[in-house]
XYZ file of N, CA and C in Angstrom:
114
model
N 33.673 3.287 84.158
C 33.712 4.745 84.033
C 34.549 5.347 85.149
N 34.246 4.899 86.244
C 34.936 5.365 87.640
C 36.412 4.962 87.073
N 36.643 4.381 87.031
C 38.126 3.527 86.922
C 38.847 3.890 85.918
N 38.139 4.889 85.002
C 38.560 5.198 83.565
C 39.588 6.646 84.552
N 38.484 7.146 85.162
C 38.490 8.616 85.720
C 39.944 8.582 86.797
N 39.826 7.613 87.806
C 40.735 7.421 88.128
C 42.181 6.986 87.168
N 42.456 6.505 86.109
C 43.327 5.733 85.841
C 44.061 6.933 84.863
N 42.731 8.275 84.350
C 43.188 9.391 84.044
C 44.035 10.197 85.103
N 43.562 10.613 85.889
C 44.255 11.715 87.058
C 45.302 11.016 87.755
N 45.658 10.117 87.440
C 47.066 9.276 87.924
C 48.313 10.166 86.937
N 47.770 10.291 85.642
C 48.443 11.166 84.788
C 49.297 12.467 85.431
N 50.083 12.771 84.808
C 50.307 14.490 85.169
C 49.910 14.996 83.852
N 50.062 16.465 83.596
C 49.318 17.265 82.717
C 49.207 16.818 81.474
N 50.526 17.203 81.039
C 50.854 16.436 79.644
C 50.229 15.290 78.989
N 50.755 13.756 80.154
C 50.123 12.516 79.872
C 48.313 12.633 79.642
N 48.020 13.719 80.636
C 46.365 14.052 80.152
C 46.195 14.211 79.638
N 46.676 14.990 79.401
C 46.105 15.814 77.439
C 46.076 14.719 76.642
N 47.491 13.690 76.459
C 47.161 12.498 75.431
C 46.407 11.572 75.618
N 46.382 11.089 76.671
C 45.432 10.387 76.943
C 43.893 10.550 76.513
N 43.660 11.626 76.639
C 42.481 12.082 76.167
C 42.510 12.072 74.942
N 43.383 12.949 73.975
C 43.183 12.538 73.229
C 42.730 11.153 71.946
N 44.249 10.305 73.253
C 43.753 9.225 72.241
C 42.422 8.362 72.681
N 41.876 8.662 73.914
C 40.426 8.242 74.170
C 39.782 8.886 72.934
N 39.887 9.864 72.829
C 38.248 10.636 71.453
C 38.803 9.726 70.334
N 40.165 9.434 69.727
C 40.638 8.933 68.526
C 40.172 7.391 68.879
N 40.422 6.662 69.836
C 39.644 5.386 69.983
C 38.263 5.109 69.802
N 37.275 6.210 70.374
C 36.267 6.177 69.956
C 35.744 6.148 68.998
N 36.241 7.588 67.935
C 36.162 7.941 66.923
C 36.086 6.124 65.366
N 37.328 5.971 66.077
C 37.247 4.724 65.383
C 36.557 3.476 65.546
N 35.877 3.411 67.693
C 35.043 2.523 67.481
C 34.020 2.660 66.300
N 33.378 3.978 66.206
C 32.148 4.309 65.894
C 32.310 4.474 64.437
N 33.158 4.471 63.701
C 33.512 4.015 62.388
C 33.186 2.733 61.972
N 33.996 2.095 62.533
C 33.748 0.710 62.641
C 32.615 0.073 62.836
N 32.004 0.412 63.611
C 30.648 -0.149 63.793
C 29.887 0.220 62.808
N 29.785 1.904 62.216
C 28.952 2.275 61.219
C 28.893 1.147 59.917
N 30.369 0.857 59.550
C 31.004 0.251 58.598
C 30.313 -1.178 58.577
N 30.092 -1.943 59.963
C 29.684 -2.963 59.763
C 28.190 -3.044 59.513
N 27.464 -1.946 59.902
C 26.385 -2.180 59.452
C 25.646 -1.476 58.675
């Protein structure tokens, strides 16, 4: 988690914003996936 946080704010603005984004879209799809398998 720490390391996530850090490896974000290394970013400048922009790269944040996507980044983030594609963190929720990664999730989004862990949790698909998992639903799916079970």
């Amino acid at each position: 988690m720490l390391i996530t946080i850090v490896i974000i704010f290394s970013f400048d603005n922009a790269s944040y914003a996507l980044q983030i984004n594609g963190m929720l879209l990664l999730k989004q799809k862990i949790t698909v996936s998992l639903a799916a398998n079970y």
